[in-house]
XYZ file of C-alpha atoms in Angstrom:
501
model
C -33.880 74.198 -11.444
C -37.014 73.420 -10.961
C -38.306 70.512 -8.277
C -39.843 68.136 -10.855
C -36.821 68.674 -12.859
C -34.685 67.529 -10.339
C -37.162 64.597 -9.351
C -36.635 63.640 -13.065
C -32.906 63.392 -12.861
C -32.452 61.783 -9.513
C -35.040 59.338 -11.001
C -33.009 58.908 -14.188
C -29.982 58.348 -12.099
C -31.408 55.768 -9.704
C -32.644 53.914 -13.294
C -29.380 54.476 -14.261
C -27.747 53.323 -11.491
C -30.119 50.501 -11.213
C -29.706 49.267 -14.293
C -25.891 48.828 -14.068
C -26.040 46.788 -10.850
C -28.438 44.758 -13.009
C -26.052 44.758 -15.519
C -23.336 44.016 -13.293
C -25.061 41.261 -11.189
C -25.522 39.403 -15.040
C -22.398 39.438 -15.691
C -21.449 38.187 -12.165
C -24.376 35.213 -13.318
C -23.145 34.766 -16.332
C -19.337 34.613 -14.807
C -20.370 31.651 -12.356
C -22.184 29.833 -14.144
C -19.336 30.036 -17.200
C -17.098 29.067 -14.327
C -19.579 26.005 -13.160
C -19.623 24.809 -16.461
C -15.981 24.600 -16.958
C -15.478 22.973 -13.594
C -18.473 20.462 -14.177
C -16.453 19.572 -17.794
C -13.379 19.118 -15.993
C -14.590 16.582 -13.306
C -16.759 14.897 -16.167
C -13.604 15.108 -18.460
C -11.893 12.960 -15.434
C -14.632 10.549 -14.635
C -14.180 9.507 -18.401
C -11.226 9.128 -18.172
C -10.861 7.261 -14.891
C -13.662 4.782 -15.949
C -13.250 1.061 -15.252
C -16.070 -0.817 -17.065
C -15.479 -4.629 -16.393
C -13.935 -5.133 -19.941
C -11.525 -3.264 -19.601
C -10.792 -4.806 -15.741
C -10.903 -8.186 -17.541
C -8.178 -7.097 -20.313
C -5.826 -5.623 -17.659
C -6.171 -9.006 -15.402
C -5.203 -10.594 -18.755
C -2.244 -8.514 -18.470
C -1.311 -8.934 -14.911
C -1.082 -12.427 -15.669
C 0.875 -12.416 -19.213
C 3.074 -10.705 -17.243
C 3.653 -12.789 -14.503
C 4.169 -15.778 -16.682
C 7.066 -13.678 -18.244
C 8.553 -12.500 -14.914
C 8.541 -16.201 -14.011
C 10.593 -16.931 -16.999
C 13.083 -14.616 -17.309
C 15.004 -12.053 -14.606
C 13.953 -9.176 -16.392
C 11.554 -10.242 -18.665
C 8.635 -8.569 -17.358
C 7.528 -5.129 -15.984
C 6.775 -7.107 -12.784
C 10.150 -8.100 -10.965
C 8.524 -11.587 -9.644
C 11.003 -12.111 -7.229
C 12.084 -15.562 -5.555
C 11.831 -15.336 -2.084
C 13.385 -18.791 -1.264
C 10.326 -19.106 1.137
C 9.397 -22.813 0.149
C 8.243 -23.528 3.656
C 5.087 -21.751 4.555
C 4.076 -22.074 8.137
C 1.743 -24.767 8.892
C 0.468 -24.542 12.818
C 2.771 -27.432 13.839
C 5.750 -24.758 14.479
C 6.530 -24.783 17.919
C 9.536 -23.075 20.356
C 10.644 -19.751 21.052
C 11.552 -17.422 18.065
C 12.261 -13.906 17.273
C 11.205 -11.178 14.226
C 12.549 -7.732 13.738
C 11.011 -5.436 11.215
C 12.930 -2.545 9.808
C 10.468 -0.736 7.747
C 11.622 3.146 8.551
C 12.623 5.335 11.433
C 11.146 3.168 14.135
C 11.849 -0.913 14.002
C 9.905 -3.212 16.296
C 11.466 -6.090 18.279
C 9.146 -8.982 18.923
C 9.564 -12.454 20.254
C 6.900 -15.349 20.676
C 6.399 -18.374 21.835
C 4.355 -21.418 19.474
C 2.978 -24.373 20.645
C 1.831 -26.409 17.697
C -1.803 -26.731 16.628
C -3.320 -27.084 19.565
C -1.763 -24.257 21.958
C -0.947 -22.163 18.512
C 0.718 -18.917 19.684
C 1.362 -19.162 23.436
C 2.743 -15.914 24.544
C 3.555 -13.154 22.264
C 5.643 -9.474 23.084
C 7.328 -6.659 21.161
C 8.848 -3.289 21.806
C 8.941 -0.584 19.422
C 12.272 1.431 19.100
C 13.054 4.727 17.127
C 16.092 5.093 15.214
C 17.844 8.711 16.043
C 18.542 10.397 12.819
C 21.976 10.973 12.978
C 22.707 7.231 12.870
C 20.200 6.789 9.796
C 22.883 8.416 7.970
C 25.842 7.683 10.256
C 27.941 4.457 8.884
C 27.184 0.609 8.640
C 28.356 -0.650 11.530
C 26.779 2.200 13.709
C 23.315 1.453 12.453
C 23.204 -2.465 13.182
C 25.318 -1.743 16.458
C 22.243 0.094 17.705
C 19.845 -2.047 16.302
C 21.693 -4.793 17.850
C 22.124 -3.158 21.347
C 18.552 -3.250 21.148
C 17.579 -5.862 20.148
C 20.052 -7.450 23.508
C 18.039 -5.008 25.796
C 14.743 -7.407 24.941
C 16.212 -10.718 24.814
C 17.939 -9.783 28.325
C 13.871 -9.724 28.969
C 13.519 -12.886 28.495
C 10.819 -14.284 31.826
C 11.645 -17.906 32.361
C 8.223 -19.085 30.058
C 9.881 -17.482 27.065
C 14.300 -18.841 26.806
C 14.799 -21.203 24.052
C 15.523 -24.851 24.713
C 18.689 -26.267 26.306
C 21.721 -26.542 23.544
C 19.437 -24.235 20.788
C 20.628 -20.806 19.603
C 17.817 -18.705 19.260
C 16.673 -17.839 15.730
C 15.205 -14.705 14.329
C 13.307 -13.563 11.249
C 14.273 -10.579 9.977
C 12.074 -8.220 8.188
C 13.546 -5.412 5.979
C 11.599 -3.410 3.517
C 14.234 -1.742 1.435
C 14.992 -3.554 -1.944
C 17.252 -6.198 -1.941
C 18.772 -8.825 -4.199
C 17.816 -12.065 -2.321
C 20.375 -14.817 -2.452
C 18.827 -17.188 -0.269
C 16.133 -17.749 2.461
C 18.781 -15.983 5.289
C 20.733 -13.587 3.019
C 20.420 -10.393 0.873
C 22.493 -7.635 -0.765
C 21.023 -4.209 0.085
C 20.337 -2.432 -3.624
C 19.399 1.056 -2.184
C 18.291 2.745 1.218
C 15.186 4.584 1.014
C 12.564 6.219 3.532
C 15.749 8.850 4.877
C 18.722 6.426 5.602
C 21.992 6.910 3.398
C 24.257 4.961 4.461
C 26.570 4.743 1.029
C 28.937 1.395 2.172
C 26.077 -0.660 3.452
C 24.685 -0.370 -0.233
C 25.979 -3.938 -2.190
C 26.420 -5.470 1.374
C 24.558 -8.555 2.575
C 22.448 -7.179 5.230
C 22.065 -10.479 7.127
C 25.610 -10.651 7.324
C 26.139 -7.086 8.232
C 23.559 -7.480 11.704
C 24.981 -10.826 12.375
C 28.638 -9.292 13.113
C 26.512 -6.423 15.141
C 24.854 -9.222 17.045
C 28.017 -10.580 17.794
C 29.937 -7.535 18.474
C 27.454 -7.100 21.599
C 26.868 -10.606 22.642
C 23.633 -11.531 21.010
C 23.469 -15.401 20.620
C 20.992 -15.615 17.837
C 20.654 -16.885 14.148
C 18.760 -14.937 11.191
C 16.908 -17.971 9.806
C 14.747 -15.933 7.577
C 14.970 -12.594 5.755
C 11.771 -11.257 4.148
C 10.033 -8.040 2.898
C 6.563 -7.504 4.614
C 4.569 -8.591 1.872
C 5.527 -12.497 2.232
C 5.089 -11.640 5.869
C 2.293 -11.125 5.165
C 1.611 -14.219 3.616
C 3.545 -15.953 6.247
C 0.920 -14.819 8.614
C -2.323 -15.558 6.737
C -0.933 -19.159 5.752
C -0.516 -19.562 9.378
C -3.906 -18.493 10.420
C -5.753 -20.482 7.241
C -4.359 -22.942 5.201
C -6.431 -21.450 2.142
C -4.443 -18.432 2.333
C -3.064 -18.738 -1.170
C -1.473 -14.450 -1.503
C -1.318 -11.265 0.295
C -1.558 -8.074 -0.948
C -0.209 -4.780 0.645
C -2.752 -1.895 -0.120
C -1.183 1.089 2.360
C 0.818 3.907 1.470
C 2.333 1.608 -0.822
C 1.314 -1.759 -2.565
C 2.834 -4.845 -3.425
C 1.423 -8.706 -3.549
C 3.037 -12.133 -3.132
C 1.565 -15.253 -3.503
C 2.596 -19.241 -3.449
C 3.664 -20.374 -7.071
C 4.074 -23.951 -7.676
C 7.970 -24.452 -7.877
C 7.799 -26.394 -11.055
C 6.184 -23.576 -12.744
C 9.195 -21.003 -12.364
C 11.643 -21.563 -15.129
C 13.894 -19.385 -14.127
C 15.056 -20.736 -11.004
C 17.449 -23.669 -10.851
C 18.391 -26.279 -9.130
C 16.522 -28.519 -7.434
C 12.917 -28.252 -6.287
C 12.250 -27.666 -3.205
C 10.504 -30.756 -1.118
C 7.313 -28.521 -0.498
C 6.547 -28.255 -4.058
C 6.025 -24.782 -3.575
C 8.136 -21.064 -3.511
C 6.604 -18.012 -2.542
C 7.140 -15.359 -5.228
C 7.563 -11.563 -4.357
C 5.655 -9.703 -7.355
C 6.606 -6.333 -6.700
C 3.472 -5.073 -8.722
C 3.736 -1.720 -7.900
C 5.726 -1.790 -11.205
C 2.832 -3.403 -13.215
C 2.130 -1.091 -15.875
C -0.358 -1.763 -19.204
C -1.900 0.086 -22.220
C -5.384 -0.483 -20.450
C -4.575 1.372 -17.412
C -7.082 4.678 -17.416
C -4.493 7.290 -17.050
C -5.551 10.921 -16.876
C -3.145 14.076 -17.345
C -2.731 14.369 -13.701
C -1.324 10.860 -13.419
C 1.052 11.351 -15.939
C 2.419 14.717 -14.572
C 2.514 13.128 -11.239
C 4.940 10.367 -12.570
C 6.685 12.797 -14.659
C 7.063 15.614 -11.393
C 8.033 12.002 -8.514
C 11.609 11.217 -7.796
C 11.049 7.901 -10.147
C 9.746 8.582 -13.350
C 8.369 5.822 -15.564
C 8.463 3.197 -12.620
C 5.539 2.355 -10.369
C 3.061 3.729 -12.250
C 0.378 0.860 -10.672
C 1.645 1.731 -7.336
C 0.509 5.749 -8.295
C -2.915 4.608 -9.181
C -3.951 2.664 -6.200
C -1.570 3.726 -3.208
C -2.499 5.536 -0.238
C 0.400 7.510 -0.928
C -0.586 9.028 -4.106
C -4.667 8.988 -3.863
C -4.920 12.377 -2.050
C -2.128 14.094 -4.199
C -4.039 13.291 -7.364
C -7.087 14.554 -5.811
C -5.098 17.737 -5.340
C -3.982 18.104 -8.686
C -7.493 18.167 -10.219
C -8.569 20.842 -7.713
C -6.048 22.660 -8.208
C -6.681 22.823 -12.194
C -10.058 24.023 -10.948
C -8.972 26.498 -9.262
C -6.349 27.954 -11.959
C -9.028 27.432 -14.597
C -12.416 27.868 -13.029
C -11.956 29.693 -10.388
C -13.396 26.930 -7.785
C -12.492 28.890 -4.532
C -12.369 32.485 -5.695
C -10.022 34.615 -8.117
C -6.873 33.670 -6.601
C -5.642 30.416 -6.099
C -5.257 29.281 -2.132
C -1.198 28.707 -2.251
C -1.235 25.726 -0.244
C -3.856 23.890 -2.678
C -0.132 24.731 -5.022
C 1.517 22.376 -2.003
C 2.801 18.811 -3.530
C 1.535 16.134 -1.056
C -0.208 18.309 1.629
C -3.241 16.392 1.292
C -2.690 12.787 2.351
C -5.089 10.312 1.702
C -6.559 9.841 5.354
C -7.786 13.420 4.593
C -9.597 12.316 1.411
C -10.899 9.684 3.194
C -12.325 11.670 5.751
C -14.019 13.731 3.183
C -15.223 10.820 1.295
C -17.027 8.942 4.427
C -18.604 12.699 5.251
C -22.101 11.941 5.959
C -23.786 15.191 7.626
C -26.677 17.538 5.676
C -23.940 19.949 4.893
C -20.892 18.227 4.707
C -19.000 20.006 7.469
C -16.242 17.577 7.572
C -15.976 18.511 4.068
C -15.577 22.414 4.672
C -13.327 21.608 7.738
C -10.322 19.552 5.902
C -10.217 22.487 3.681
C -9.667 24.620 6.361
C -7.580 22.932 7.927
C -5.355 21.659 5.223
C -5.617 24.492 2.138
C -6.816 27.323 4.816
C -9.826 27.870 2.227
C -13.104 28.521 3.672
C -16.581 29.569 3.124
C -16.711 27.207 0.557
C -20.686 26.360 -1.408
C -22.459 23.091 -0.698
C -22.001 22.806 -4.523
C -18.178 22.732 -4.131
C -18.547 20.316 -0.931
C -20.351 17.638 -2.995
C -18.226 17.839 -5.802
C -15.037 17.288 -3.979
C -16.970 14.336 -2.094
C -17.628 13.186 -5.984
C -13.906 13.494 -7.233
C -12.939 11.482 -4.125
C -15.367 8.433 -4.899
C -13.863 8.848 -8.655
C -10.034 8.784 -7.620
C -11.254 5.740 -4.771
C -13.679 3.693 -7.131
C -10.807 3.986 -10.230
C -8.060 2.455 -7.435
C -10.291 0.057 -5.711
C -10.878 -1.506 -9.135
C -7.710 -1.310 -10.415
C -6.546 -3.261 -7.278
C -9.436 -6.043 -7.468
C -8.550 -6.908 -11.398
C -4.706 -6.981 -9.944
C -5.891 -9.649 -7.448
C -7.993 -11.110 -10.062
C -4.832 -11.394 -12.533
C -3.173 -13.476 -9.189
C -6.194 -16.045 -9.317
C -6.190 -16.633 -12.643
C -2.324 -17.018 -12.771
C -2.953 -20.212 -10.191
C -6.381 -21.092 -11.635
C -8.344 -20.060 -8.699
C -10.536 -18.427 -11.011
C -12.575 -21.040 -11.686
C -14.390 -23.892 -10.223
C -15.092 -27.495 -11.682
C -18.257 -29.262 -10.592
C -18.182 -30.651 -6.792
C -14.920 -28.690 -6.415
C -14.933 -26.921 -2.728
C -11.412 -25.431 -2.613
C -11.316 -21.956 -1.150
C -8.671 -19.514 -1.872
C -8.104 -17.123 0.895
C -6.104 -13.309 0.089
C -4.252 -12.131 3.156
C -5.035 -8.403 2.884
C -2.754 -5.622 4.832
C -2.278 -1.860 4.627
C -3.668 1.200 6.350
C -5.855 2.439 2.965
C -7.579 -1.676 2.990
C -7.789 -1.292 6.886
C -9.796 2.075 7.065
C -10.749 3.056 3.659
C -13.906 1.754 3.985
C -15.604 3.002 0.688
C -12.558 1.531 -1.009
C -12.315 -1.726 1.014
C -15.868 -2.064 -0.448
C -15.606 -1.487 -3.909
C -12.234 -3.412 -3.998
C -14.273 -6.515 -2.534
C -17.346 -5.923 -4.707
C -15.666 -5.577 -7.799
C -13.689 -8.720 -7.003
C -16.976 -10.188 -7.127
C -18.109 -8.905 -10.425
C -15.128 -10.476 -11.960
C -15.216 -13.775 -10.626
C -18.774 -13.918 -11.271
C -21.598 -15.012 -8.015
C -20.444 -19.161 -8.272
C -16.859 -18.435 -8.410
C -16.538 -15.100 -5.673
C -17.987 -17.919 -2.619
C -15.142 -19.378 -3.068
C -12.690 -16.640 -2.591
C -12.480 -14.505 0.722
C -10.475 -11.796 1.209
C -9.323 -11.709 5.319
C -8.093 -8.612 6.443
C -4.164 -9.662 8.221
C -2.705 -7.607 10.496
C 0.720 -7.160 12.129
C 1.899 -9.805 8.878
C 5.258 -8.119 8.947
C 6.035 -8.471 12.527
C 4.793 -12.128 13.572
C 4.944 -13.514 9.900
C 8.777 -12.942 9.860
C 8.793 -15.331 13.497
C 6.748 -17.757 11.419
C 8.782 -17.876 8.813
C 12.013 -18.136 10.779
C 9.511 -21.430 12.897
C 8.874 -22.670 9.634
C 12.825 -22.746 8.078
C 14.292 -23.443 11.608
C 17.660 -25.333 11.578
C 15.571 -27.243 14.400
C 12.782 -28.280 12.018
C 13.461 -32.153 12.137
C 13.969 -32.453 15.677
C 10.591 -30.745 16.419
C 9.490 -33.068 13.649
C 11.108 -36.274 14.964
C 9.489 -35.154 19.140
């Protein structure tokens, strides 16, 4: 062959050759961007659908508050449970003595005792101890659990320095907070419904749990008296009334969410009997269970409630919670990932992982301020073990989180908003200077602080510039602990003697 001939076909070849890597490299274009486009419709596809234009914030307040007025009616009558607490004595600042709070909340419970000295020495001395429950007796049997919990809680009162022993001829007294659902009786009793967060203990379910830690108390020689049981959220309260008389609700905004707030007692129907001399009965909402037709739901909320161990119930709660803000956040990268390919051809399998990414993560992510989002590319290592990821896919996933936050931090300002209307703090009439005060709590309040923000700023879109300076939300911590020794101050057997000296 001759040597131009074969010049002419190595030639052809490399064109050849050439011109299928070109071909191949716009296909590969064409691919990406196919798969760009489909991602950028599904995130736009969920920013639609996770909107929250201030109408629509307006007509679900509307609804908060329809349905509190039929929860206050009627047991039953409403999505929201609007629970009496048969707290009609909020602490004032004139409490004063030695008094006791134990929080059961999960596998650890925390002991604390303090001492108050009315308005002017307020709380004198204050300590706690933190215990952890062993596992086996979270499903051993009743009288097991509230031995230990009562052998403990006789290891700190055996503590007690000589500043900190109740006065001669008083029994001390003890507020107890429990966060598992109960059916409240009265302000120092309770019949346990269900155990929840890993305890199963089947006989203690129907029981009164006051009851049930009063016989442990006095199986092991603990003088004391349960003057008030309480869930955290009126602990809450408890604690912010305490600390400002203009504290008029708290809300909850942590891994879970609930509100309570100070109803006048002539404006509950449903409960009977007499009024209470304060005027006044702190109602347990329970919103979590607030649900309404103008609640922006996408297809990854709904699969979330239809895939979680309770269905149809706390579908507020899934919008808004630290628990479920990261998981949803999950589900729509994961539908990029089946469906445009976000991170490659095959799907990471942990991004397939219910729950793996928590909320502190998308936090993280959200707050990431460097030039190329490293924090970003280093959760995803960490948590889905995907890496080498685009800036492209770094700023979108910092977009989807200010999406899922903005949608929650809304949804949880018109919730608050619904409360203010419900007591008519909503508005203002001319030379009026009352100030309502919200006692806020909860990890994803606390340290969320693109969501903190938007909750408070959207508060004041709703309330309008006039109204919103006279409502302040106060971040309360620790409500569940000291709020419960408040409470038990504030419905002491004790009360008129302290009164009457």
């Amino acid at each position: 062959m001759k040597k131009e001939t074969v010049v002419a076909v190595v030639v052809g070849a490399a064109a050849v050759c050439a011109a299928a890597v070109a071909a191949d490299a716009l296909v590969r274009r064409r691919r990406q961007s196919r798969r760009r486009e489909k991602v950028r419709a599904i995130a736009d596809g969920f920013r639609r659908r996770c909107a929250t234009p201030i109408e629509k914030l307006q007509r679900l307040a509307d609804a908060m508050t329809d349905e509190m007025h039929a929860g206050l009616l009627l047991d039953g009558g409403s999505k929201l449970k609007m629970l009496v607490s048969y707290v009609d004595n909020l602490p004032t600042g004139d409490e004063k003595g030695l008094f006791y709070a134990l929080d059961l909340g999960g596998t650890n419970f925390r002991v604390m005792r303090v001492v108050l000295g009315g308005q002017e020495e307020r709380v004198v001395k204050q300590e706690s101890v933190e215990v952890s429950i062993p596992p086996h007796v979270m499903t051993a049997t009743s009288d097991e659990l509230f031995n230990f919990i009562a052998q403990a809680l006789k290891r700190f009162v055996d503590t007690e320095g000589e500043d900190m022993r109740p006065s001669p001829g008083r029994q001390r007294e003890l507020g107890f907070t429990f966060s598992f659902p109960v059916n409240q009786t009265s302000i120092s009793s309770g019949n346990l419904i269900k155990w929840t967060k890993g305890f199963s203990i089947d006989e203690t379910v129907g029981q009164d749990v006051v009851a049930e830690l009063t016989k442990a108390m006095e199986r092991v020689g603990v003088d004391m008296r349960v003057a008030a049981l309480v869930n955290d959220t009126v602990g809450t309260l408890a604690g912010g009334r305490y600390n400002n008389p203009d504290v008029i609700a708290a809300v909850i905004l942590g891994t879970g969410t609930n509100a309570a707030y100070a109803e006048r007692a002539n404006a509950i129907p449903k409960m009977k009997g007499a009024l209470p001399k304060s005027g006044e009965m702190v109602i347990n909402m329970e919103w979590g269970s607030f649900h309404s037709s103008h609640l922006p739901l996408t297809e990854y909320d709904k699969a979330l409630d239809i895939e979680s161990l309770n269905p149809g119930d706390q579908i507020f709660e899934k919008v808004i919670s630290g628990m479920y803000l990261g998981e949803i956040l999950r589900r729509v990268l994961l539908k990029m990932a089946e469906e445009a390919a976000l991170f490659g051809d095959v799907v990471p399998p942990k991004l397939t992982s219910p729950f793996i990414l928590r909320t502190p993560v998308m936090s993280a992510m959200h707050h990431d301020i460097s030039s190329d989002l490293t924090v970003v590319g280093s959760k995803l290592r960490e948590v889905f073990e995907i890496s080498n990821t685009s800036l492209e896919t770094r700023e979108l996933i910092v977009e989807l989180c200010n999406i899922i936050a903005t949608r929650g931090a809304r949804l949880s300002a018109a919730g608050i908003f619904g409360i203010l209307k419900k007591v008519g703090s909503d508005t203002i009439q001319k030379g009026d200077k009352k100030k309502s005060v919200i006692a806020l709590d909860g990890g994803l309040f606390e340290h969320y602080t693109k969501f903190r923000d938007c909750l408070k700023a959207t508060l004041t879109e709703l309330l309008g510039d006039e109204v919103s300076e006279s409502v302040t939300i106060e971040l309360s911590n620790d409500g569940s602990g000291i709020g419960a020794a408040l409470l038990a101050a504030s419905h002491s057997r004790y009360l008129e003697a302290t009164e009457e000296s």
